[in-house]
Coordinates of N, CA, C and O in Angstrom, one line a residue:
M240 N 120.9 37.9 82.5 CA 121.1 36.9 81.3 C 120.6 34.8 81.2 O 121.7 35.0 82.3
E241 N 120.3 35.0 80.5 CA 120.4 32.6 81.2 C 120.3 32.8 80.0 O 121.4 32.9 79.0
P242 N 122.1 31.6 80.3 CA 122.7 30.6 79.5 C 122.0 30.8 78.6 O 120.8 29.5 78.0
I243 N 122.7 30.5 77.3 CA 121.9 29.9 75.8 C 123.1 29.1 74.8 O 124.1 29.6 76.1
T244 N 122.7 28.2 74.3 CA 123.4 27.5 73.7 C 124.1 27.6 72.4 O 123.4 29.5 71.5
E245 N 125.0 27.6 71.7 CA 125.2 27.8 70.7 C 124.7 27.9 69.4 O 123.9 28.6 68.6
H246 N 123.1 26.6 69.4 CA 122.4 26.7 68.3 C 121.8 27.9 68.7 O 121.1 27.8 67.7
Q247 N 121.1 28.4 69.4 CA 120.7 29.4 70.3 C 121.0 30.2 69.7 O 120.3 32.4 69.5
I248 N 122.1 31.2 69.5 CA 123.1 31.9 69.3 C 122.4 32.3 67.4 O 122.5 33.0 67.6
R249 N 123.5 31.0 67.0 CA 123.3 30.2 65.7 C 122.3 30.8 64.8 O 122.6 31.3 63.6
T250 N 120.9 30.0 66.0 CA 120.0 31.5 64.9 C 119.0 32.5 64.4 O 118.3 32.4 64.4
C251 N 119.1 33.4 66.1 CA 119.0 33.6 66.5 C 119.6 35.6 65.2 O 119.2 36.5 66.0
F252 N 120.3 35.4 64.5 CA 120.9 37.1 64.3 C 120.0 37.3 62.7 O 119.2 36.4 62.0
V253 N 119.6 38.5 63.0 CA 118.7 39.2 62.2 C 119.8 40.1 60.9 O 119.0 40.6 59.9
N254 N 120.6 40.2 61.0 CA 121.4 41.1 60.0 C 123.3 40.6 59.7 O 123.6 40.8 58.9
C255 N 123.2 39.1 59.0 CA 123.4 39.0 58.3 C 122.6 37.8 57.7 O 121.6 37.2 58.7
S256 N 123.3 36.6 57.0 CA 122.4 35.4 56.4 C 122.6 34.3 57.1 O 124.2 34.0 58.2
K257 N 122.0 33.3 56.9 CA 122.4 31.9 58.0 C 123.4 31.2 57.8 O 123.8 30.4 58.8
G258 N 124.6 32.3 56.4 CA 125.4 30.9 56.3 C 126.6 31.1 56.8 O 127.6 31.1 57.5
E259 N 126.7 32.6 57.5 CA 127.4 33.3 57.8 C 127.6 33.3 59.6 O 128.6 33.0 60.9
A260 N 125.8 33.0 59.9 CA 125.3 33.0 61.6 C 126.1 31.6 61.8 O 126.6 31.5 62.6
Q261 N 126.6 30.4 61.1 CA 126.9 29.4 60.7 C 128.6 28.8 60.9 O 128.7 28.0 61.8
R262 N 128.9 30.3 60.4 CA 130.7 30.1 60.3 C 131.2 31.1 61.1 O 132.1 30.3 61.7
L263 N 130.1 31.6 62.3 CA 130.7 32.6 63.1 C 131.7 32.1 64.2 O 130.8 30.8 64.8
G264 N 132.5 32.6 64.1 CA 133.8 31.8 65.7 C 133.1 31.9 67.2 O 132.6 33.7 67.9
L265 N 132.4 31.4 68.2 CA 131.6 31.1 69.2 C 132.6 32.4 70.3 O 134.2 31.1 70.1
P266 N 132.6 32.1 71.3 CA 133.6 32.3 72.3 C 134.1 30.9 72.9 O 133.2 29.6 73.1
R267 N 135.1 31.1 73.0 CA 135.7 29.2 73.8 C 134.6 29.0 74.9 O 135.2 27.8 75.1
D268 N 134.8 30.6 75.5 CA 134.1 29.5 77.7 C 132.8 30.0 77.5 O 132.5 30.5 78.7
L269 N 131.8 29.6 76.0 CA 130.3 29.5 76.8 C 130.1 29.4 77.4 O 128.8 29.4 78.5
A270 N 130.5 27.7 78.0 CA 130.3 27.7 79.0 C 130.4 28.0 80.6 O 129.6 28.7 81.8
E271 N 131.1 28.8 79.9 CA 132.1 29.7 82.3 C 131.7 31.2 82.1 O 132.4 31.9 82.6
K272 N 130.3 31.7 81.3 CA 130.8 32.7 81.2 C 129.0 32.9 82.3 O 128.6 32.5 82.8
P273 N 130.4 34.3 83.8 CA 129.2 34.8 84.2 C 127.7 35.8 83.9 O 127.9 36.3 84.4
W274 N 126.7 34.5 83.5 CA 125.8 34.4 82.8 C 124.5 35.9 83.8 O 124.4 36.6 83.7
A275 N 124.5 35.7 85.4 CA 123.6 36.4 86.4 C 124.5 37.9 85.3 O 123.0 38.5 86.7
D276 N 125.8 37.4 85.4 CA 126.3 39.3 85.1 C 125.8 40.0 84.3 O 126.3 41.1 83.4
L277 N 125.6 39.0 82.9 CA 125.4 39.9 81.2 C 123.7 40.2 81.3 O 122.7 39.8 81.7
D278 N 124.1 41.3 80.2 CA 122.7 42.3 80.0 C 122.9 41.4 79.0 O 122.0 41.5 77.6
F279 N 123.6 40.9 78.1 CA 123.8 40.8 76.8 C 125.0 39.8 76.5 O 126.3 39.7 77.6
L280 N 124.9 38.6 75.7 CA 126.4 38.2 75.3 C 127.4 38.7 74.8 O 126.5 39.4 73.1
G281 N 128.3 39.8 74.2 CA 129.2 40.3 73.6 C 130.7 39.6 73.7 O 131.0 39.1 74.1
W282 N 131.5 39.0 72.0 CA 132.3 38.7 72.0 C 133.1 39.1 70.8 O 132.2 39.6 69.7
R283 N 134.6 39.2 70.6 CA 135.0 39.2 69.6 C 135.2 37.7 68.6 O 135.4 37.4 69.8
D284 N 135.6 38.0 67.0 CA 135.3 36.4 66.8 C 136.8 36.1 66.6 O 137.5 36.4 66.8
P285 N 137.1 35.3 67.4 CA 138.6 34.3 67.5 C 139.0 34.3 66.4 O 140.5 34.2 66.8
T286 N 138.4 33.5 65.4 CA 138.9 33.0 64.0 C 138.8 34.6 63.7 O 139.6 34.6 62.0
A287 N 138.2 35.8 63.8 CA 139.0 37.2 62.9 C 138.0 38.3 63.4 O 137.1 38.8 64.2
P288 N 139.1 38.3 64.5 CA 139.4 39.7 65.4 C 138.6 41.2 64.7 O 138.1 41.5 65.6
E289 N 137.4 41.7 64.0 CA 137.9 42.5 62.7 C 135.8 42.0 62.9 O 135.2 43.2 62.9
R290 N 135.9 41.4 63.4 CA 134.0 41.0 63.8 C 134.1 41.1 64.9 O 134.8 40.0 66.0
G291 N 132.6 41.5 65.7 CA 132.4 40.9 66.9 C 131.2 41.0 66.4 O 129.9 41.1 65.6
Y292 N 130.7 40.3 68.3 CA 128.7 39.8 68.0 C 128.5 40.0 69.1 O 129.0 39.9 70.5
L293 N 127.1 41.0 69.6 CA 126.0 41.0 70.3 C 124.5 40.2 70.1 O 124.3 39.7 69.5
V294 N 124.6 39.4 71.0 CA 123.0 38.6 71.5 C 122.5 39.4 72.7 O 122.8 39.1 73.5
V295 N 121.1 39.8 72.2 CA 120.9 40.3 73.5 C 118.8 39.9 73.6 O 118.6 39.6 72.7
Q296 N 118.8 40.0 74.8 CA 116.9 39.7 74.9 C 116.4 40.8 74.5 O 116.3 42.0 75.0
R297 N 115.9 41.0 72.8 CA 114.9 41.8 72.8 C 114.0 41.5 72.4 O 113.1 40.7 71.3
E298 N 112.8 42.5 72.8 CA 111.4 42.6 72.9 C 111.2 40.6 72.7 O 110.9 40.2 71.6
G299 N 111.4 40.4 74.3 CA 110.9 38.7 74.4 C 112.1 38.2 73.6 O 111.3 36.7 73.8
R300 N 113.0 38.5 72.2 CA 113.8 37.0 71.9 C 114.7 37.3 71.7 O 115.5 38.1 72.1
L301 N 115.6 36.4 71.4 CA 116.9 36.6 71.5 C 117.4 36.9 70.1 O 116.4 37.6 68.8
T302 N 118.4 38.2 70.1 CA 118.6 39.1 68.9 C 119.4 38.9 68.8 O 120.8 39.1 69.6
G303 N 120.4 39.0 67.6 CA 122.0 38.2 67.4 C 122.4 39.9 66.0 O 121.8 39.6 65.5
I304 N 123.2 40.4 66.8 CA 124.3 41.2 65.9 C 125.3 41.3 65.4 O 126.3 41.0 66.9
S305 N 126.0 41.1 64.0 CA 127.2 41.4 63.8 C 127.5 42.4 63.3 O 127.0 42.9 62.7
L306 N 128.5 42.5 64.1 CA 129.6 44.1 63.9 C 130.4 43.9 64.2 O 131.0 42.4 63.3
R307 N 131.3 44.7 62.9 CA 132.5 45.1 62.8 C 133.0 46.3 63.2 O 132.8 46.9 63.4
A308 N 134.3 46.1 63.6 CA 135.8 46.8 63.7 C 136.1 48.2 63.0 O 136.9 46.9 62.0
S309 N 135.9 49.1 63.6 CA 136.7 49.4 62.9 C 137.9 49.6 62.9 O 138.8 49.2 63.9
G310 N 139.3 49.7 62.1 CA 140.7 50.1 61.4 C 141.5 51.1 61.9 O 142.5 50.0 62.3
G311 N 140.7 51.9 61.8 CA 142.0 52.6 62.4 C 142.6 52.5 64.2 O 141.1 52.8 65.2
G312 N 143.2 52.1 64.3 CA 143.3 53.1 65.6 C 144.7 53.4 66.3 O 145.3 53.0 66.8
A313 N 144.7 54.6 65.3 CA 145.5 55.0 65.2 C 145.7 56.1 66.5 O 146.7 56.9 66.3
R314 N 144.3 56.3 67.4 CA 144.7 57.1 68.3 C 146.0 56.7 69.6 O 146.9 55.4 69.8
G315 N 146.7 57.7 70.1 CA 148.3 57.3 70.7 C 147.4 56.4 71.7 O 146.7 56.0 72.6
F316 N 148.1 55.9 73.0 CA 148.4 54.7 73.5 C 147.5 55.2 75.3 O 146.9 54.7 75.8
G317 N 147.8 56.6 75.3 CA 147.2 57.8 76.1 C 146.4 58.2 76.1 O 145.3 58.8 76.9
A318 N 145.4 58.1 75.1 CA 144.2 59.2 74.4 C 143.1 58.0 74.8 O 143.4 56.4 75.1
R319 N 142.3 59.0 75.6 CA 141.3 57.8 76.2 C 140.2 58.1 75.1 O 139.7 59.2 75.0
S320 N 139.1 57.2 75.1 CA 138.0 57.2 74.3 C 136.8 56.5 75.0 O 136.8 55.7 76.6
M321 N 135.7 56.4 75.1 CA 134.2 56.3 76.3 C 133.4 55.6 74.9 O 133.1 55.3 74.3
C322 N 132.8 54.1 75.9 CA 132.2 53.3 75.1 C 130.8 54.2 75.0 O 130.5 54.8 76.6
S323 N 130.2 54.2 74.1 CA 128.9 54.3 74.5 C 128.2 54.1 74.5 O 126.3 54.7 75.2
V324 N 128.2 52.8 75.4 CA 127.2 51.8 75.9 C 126.9 52.3 77.9 O 126.1 52.0 78.8
C325 N 128.1 51.8 78.1 CA 128.2 51.8 79.4 C 129.4 52.5 79.7 O 129.2 52.5 80.4
L326 N 129.8 54.2 78.9 CA 130.0 55.1 79.6 C 131.7 55.0 80.6 O 131.7 55.9 81.5
T327 N 132.6 53.6 80.0 CA 133.4 53.4 80.4 C 134.3 54.4 79.8 O 134.4 53.8 78.2
T328 N 135.4 55.0 79.9 CA 136.7 55.4 79.8 C 137.3 54.0 79.7 O 138.3 53.7 80.4
R329 N 138.2 54.5 78.3 CA 139.9 52.8 78.6 C 140.9 53.8 77.3 O 140.6 54.2 76.8
T330 N 141.6 53.6 77.9 CA 143.1 53.2 76.7 C 143.7 52.4 76.2 O 142.9 51.5 76.0
G331 N 144.5 53.6 75.4 CA 145.1 52.5 74.3 C 144.3 51.2 73.6 O 144.3 49.6 72.9
G332 N 143.3 51.4 72.8 CA 142.1 50.6 71.8 C 141.1 49.5 72.7 O 140.8 49.1 72.2
G333 N 141.5 50.4 73.7 CA 139.9 49.8 74.7 C 138.3 50.0 74.1 O 137.5 49.4 74.7
V334 N 138.5 50.9 73.5 CA 137.1 51.6 72.3 C 137.2 52.0 71.7 O 138.2 52.1 70.7
V335 N 136.6 51.2 70.6 CA 136.5 51.2 68.7 C 135.3 51.6 68.4 O 133.8 50.9 69.0
L336 N 135.3 51.9 67.5 CA 133.9 52.4 66.2 C 133.9 51.0 65.9 O 134.7 49.8 65.0
M337 N 132.1 50.5 66.0 CA 132.1 48.8 65.8 C 130.2 49.1 64.7 O 130.0 50.6 65.1
T338 N 130.2 48.8 63.2 CA 129.0 49.1 62.2 C 128.5 47.9 62.8 O 129.2 46.7 62.5
A339 N 127.2 48.4 62.6 CA 125.8 47.2 62.5 C 125.4 47.3 60.9 O 125.2 48.7 60.8
R340 N 125.4 46.0 59.9 CA 124.8 46.5 58.9 C 123.1 46.9 59.6 O 122.8 45.2 60.3
R341 N 122.0 47.4 58.7 CA 120.5 47.8 59.3 C 120.3 47.0 58.7 O 120.4 45.7 58.4
I342 N 119.2 45.8 59.2 CA 118.5 44.8 59.1 C 117.1 45.2 57.4 O 117.7 46.4 57.0
G343 N 117.4 44.4 56.9 CA 116.3 43.8 55.6 C 116.7 45.2 54.3 O 117.3 45.0 54.6
E344 N 115.6 46.2 54.1 CA 115.9 46.3 52.6 C 117.5 47.7 52.7 O 118.3 47.1 52.1
A345 N 117.2 48.3 53.8 CA 118.2 49.9 54.4 C 119.7 48.7 53.9 O 121.0 49.0 53.7
G346 N 119.9 47.1 54.6 CA 120.7 46.8 55.3 C 121.4 46.2 53.6 O 122.5 45.9 53.2
R347 N 120.2 45.4 53.1 CA 121.1 45.4 51.8 C 121.3 45.8 51.0 O 122.7 45.9 49.6
Q348 N 120.8 47.5 50.9 CA 121.3 48.7 50.2 C 123.0 48.9 51.3 O 122.9 49.8 50.4
G349 N 123.2 48.6 52.0 CA 124.7 49.2 52.3 C 124.2 49.8 53.1 O 125.9 50.4 53.7
N350 N 123.0 50.0 54.0 CA 123.0 51.5 54.8 C 123.9 50.5 56.2 O 123.5 49.2 56.5
S351 N 124.4 51.1 56.9 CA 124.9 50.6 58.1 C 125.0 51.9 59.3 O 124.6 53.0 59.3
V352 N 124.8 51.1 60.9 CA 125.1 52.5 61.9 C 125.9 52.3 62.7 O 127.0 50.5 63.0
G353 N 126.6 53.2 63.1 CA 127.7 53.0 64.3 C 127.7 53.1 65.7 O 127.2 53.8 65.4
Q354 N 129.1 53.0 66.1 CA 128.5 53.2 68.0 C 130.9 53.1 68.5 O 130.8 51.9 68.5
Y355 N 130.1 54.1 69.4 CA 131.7 53.6 69.7 C 131.2 52.7 71.3 O 130.8 52.6 71.5
L356 N 132.7 51.0 71.1 CA 132.0 50.0 72.3 C 132.8 50.1 72.9 O 134.5 49.9 72.2
C357 N 132.9 48.6 73.7 CA 134.5 48.4 74.3 C 134.5 47.2 73.6 O 134.2 46.4 73.0
S358 N 135.9 47.6 73.2 CA 136.2 46.6 72.1 C 136.3 44.6 72.9 O 136.2 44.3 70.5
D359 N 136.0 44.7 73.6 CA 135.8 43.6 74.1 C 134.0 43.3 74.6 O 133.8 41.5 74.8
L360 N 133.7 43.9 74.1 CA 131.4 43.6 74.2 C 132.1 43.6 75.3 O 130.9 43.3 75.9
Q361 N 133.0 43.3 76.7 CA 131.8 43.3 78.3 C 131.5 44.8 78.9 O 131.9 44.6 79.5
C362 N 130.5 45.4 78.4 CA 130.1 46.3 79.2 C 129.4 45.8 79.8 O 129.4 46.5 81.1
S363 N 128.8 44.0 80.5 CA 128.0 44.3 81.3 C 129.2 44.1 83.0 O 128.4 44.8 83.7
L364 N 130.6 43.7 82.5 CA 130.6 43.3 83.1 C 131.9 44.7 84.0 O 132.0 45.5 84.8
F365 N 131.5 46.0 83.0 CA 132.6 47.3 83.5 C 131.5 48.0 84.1 O 132.1 49.2 85.2
A366 N 130.3 48.0 83.6 CA 128.5 48.6 84.3 C 128.7 48.4 85.7 O 128.3 49.0 86.7
R367 N 129.8 47.0 86.2 CA 129.0 46.1 87.4 C 130.1 46.6 88.4 O 130.2 46.4 89.2
G368 N 131.5 47.0 87.4 CA 132.9 47.1 88.2 C 133.7 45.2 88.6 O 134.4 45.6 89.4
I369 N 132.8 45.1 88.1 CA 133.7 43.3 87.6 C 135.2 43.4 86.6 O 135.8 42.8 87.4
K370 N 135.0 44.5 86.1 CA 135.9 44.2 85.0 C 136.5 46.3 85.1 O 135.6 47.2 85.5
G371 N 137.1 46.1 85.3 CA 137.7 48.2 85.6 C 138.4 48.3 86.5 O 138.6 47.5 87.5
S372 N 137.4 50.3 87.6 CA 138.2 50.0 88.1 C 136.6 49.9 88.7 O 136.1 49.1 88.6
A373 N 136.8 50.1 90.6 CA 136.0 49.4 91.4 C 134.7 49.6 91.3 O 133.9 49.4 91.6
N374 N 134.5 50.9 91.1 CA 133.0 51.4 90.3 C 132.6 51.2 88.9 O 131.5 51.1 88.8
G375 N 133.1 50.3 88.0 CA 132.6 50.2 86.9 C 132.9 50.8 85.5 O 133.0 50.5 84.8
H376 N 133.1 52.6 86.1 CA 134.0 53.2 84.8 C 134.9 54.8 85.9 O 135.5 53.9 87.4
D377 N 134.9 55.1 85.6 CA 136.5 56.0 86.2 C 136.2 57.7 86.1 O 136.5 58.3 86.4
L378 N 133.9 57.5 85.9 CA 134.1 58.8 86.2 C 133.0 59.4 88.1 O 133.0 58.0 88.2
D379 N 133.6 60.7 87.5 CA 133.0 60.7 89.5 C 131.0 60.6 89.3 O 131.1 62.6 89.3
E380 N 130.7 59.7 89.4 CA 129.0 60.6 89.5 C 128.2 58.9 90.5 O 129.2 58.1 91.2
S381 N 127.3 60.2 91.3 CA 126.6 59.6 91.6 C 126.0 58.6 91.3 O 124.7 57.9 92.6
I382 N 125.3 57.8 90.1 CA 124.5 57.3 90.2 C 125.5 55.3 90.6 O 126.6 55.3 91.0
D383 N 123.5 55.1 90.9 CA 124.0 53.4 91.7 C 124.3 52.4 91.0 O 124.3 52.6 89.5
L384 N 124.5 51.3 91.3 CA 124.9 49.6 90.0 C 123.2 49.5 88.8 O 123.2 49.8 88.2
N385 N 122.8 49.9 90.1 CA 121.2 49.4 89.4 C 121.2 50.8 88.3 O 120.0 50.5 87.2
G386 N 121.2 51.9 88.8 CA 121.0 53.0 87.9 C 121.9 52.6 86.5 O 121.9 52.9 85.3
R387 N 123.1 52.2 86.8 CA 124.9 51.7 85.9 C 124.2 50.8 85.3 O 123.8 51.3 84.1
I388 N 123.4 50.0 85.2 CA 123.1 48.4 84.6 C 121.6 49.4 84.2 O 121.9 48.9 82.3
A389 N 121.0 50.0 84.8 CA 119.9 50.3 83.8 C 120.3 51.1 81.6 O 120.2 51.4 81.3
R390 N 121.2 51.8 82.6 CA 121.7 53.4 81.6 C 122.5 51.7 80.6 O 122.3 52.8 79.6
T391 N 122.8 51.2 81.1 CA 123.7 50.2 79.8 C 122.8 50.0 78.7 O 122.8 49.2 77.5
N392 N 121.3 49.0 79.6 CA 120.8 48.8 79.3 C 119.7 49.7 77.8 O 119.8 49.1 76.6
V393 N 119.5 50.5 78.3 CA 119.3 51.6 77.2 C 119.9 52.3 76.8 O 119.4 52.5 75.5
N394 N 120.5 52.9 76.6 CA 122.1 52.8 75.7 C 122.1 51.8 74.2 O 122.4 52.2 73.3
L395 N 122.0 50.2 74.6 CA 122.1 49.2 74.0 C 120.9 49.3 73.5 O 121.4 48.9 71.9
H396 N 120.3 49.4 73.5 CA 119.0 49.0 73.4 C 118.9 49.7 71.9 O 117.6 50.4 70.9
S397 N 118.5 51.6 72.3 CA 118.6 52.8 71.7 C 120.1 52.3 70.7 O 119.0 52.5 69.4
F398 N 120.4 51.4 70.6 CA 121.9 51.3 69.5 C 121.2 49.7 68.3 O 121.1 50.3 67.2
L399 N 120.3 49.5 69.4 CA 119.2 48.5 68.3 C 118.3 48.4 68.3 O 118.2 49.1 66.4
N400 N 117.7 50.0 68.4 CA 116.3 50.3 68.1 C 116.7 51.4 66.2 O 116.1 51.7 65.0
R401 N 119.1 52.1 66.3 CA 118.9 52.3 65.2 C 118.9 51.5 64.0 O 119.0 51.3 62.6
I402 N 120.0 49.7 65.2 CA 120.1 48.9 63.2 C 118.7 48.7 63.2 O 118.5 48.6 62.0
F403 N 117.0 48.8 64.5 CA 115.7 47.9 63.1 C 114.8 49.3 62.8 O 114.3 48.4 62.1
A404 N 115.6 50.2 62.6 CA 114.6 51.2 62.2 C 115.1 51.4 60.5 O 115.7 50.7 60.0
A405 N 113.4 52.1 60.3 CA 113.2 51.8 59.1 C 113.7 52.5 58.2 O 113.7 53.7 58.6

């Protein structure tokens, strides 16, 4: 992913109001992000931890998605959950159900789409093995790094397509 600015981030959201996009808390380390290793920019709002955000290139343009993390984290510390984007399994709340309001009329009617995602939204770094275990996940699989990156992108865009579905 190419580096992006605060202005680009705030103007690309499609499932929240312009006012909400102007008020959202940006990552404090925006300038230090490892852009070359990111397939998308994902972060939790430092001022509202139940909120998360994704900014991704979709159909040739930046697209921002506002997310809300589920409040139910009653699973035990040792319980394992799998992110549906990068397929990393994590314990202790490392994966949470996040919902995104659908765009258009469906979103205005309150319809949303949910997906289990890494709670820190750092799927790109897990898929590359930069975070987590040495191979980016703890599954015993034969897929190489490029395959994991491609799979992460396919899974992410599948989620986005559900948000955009009429």
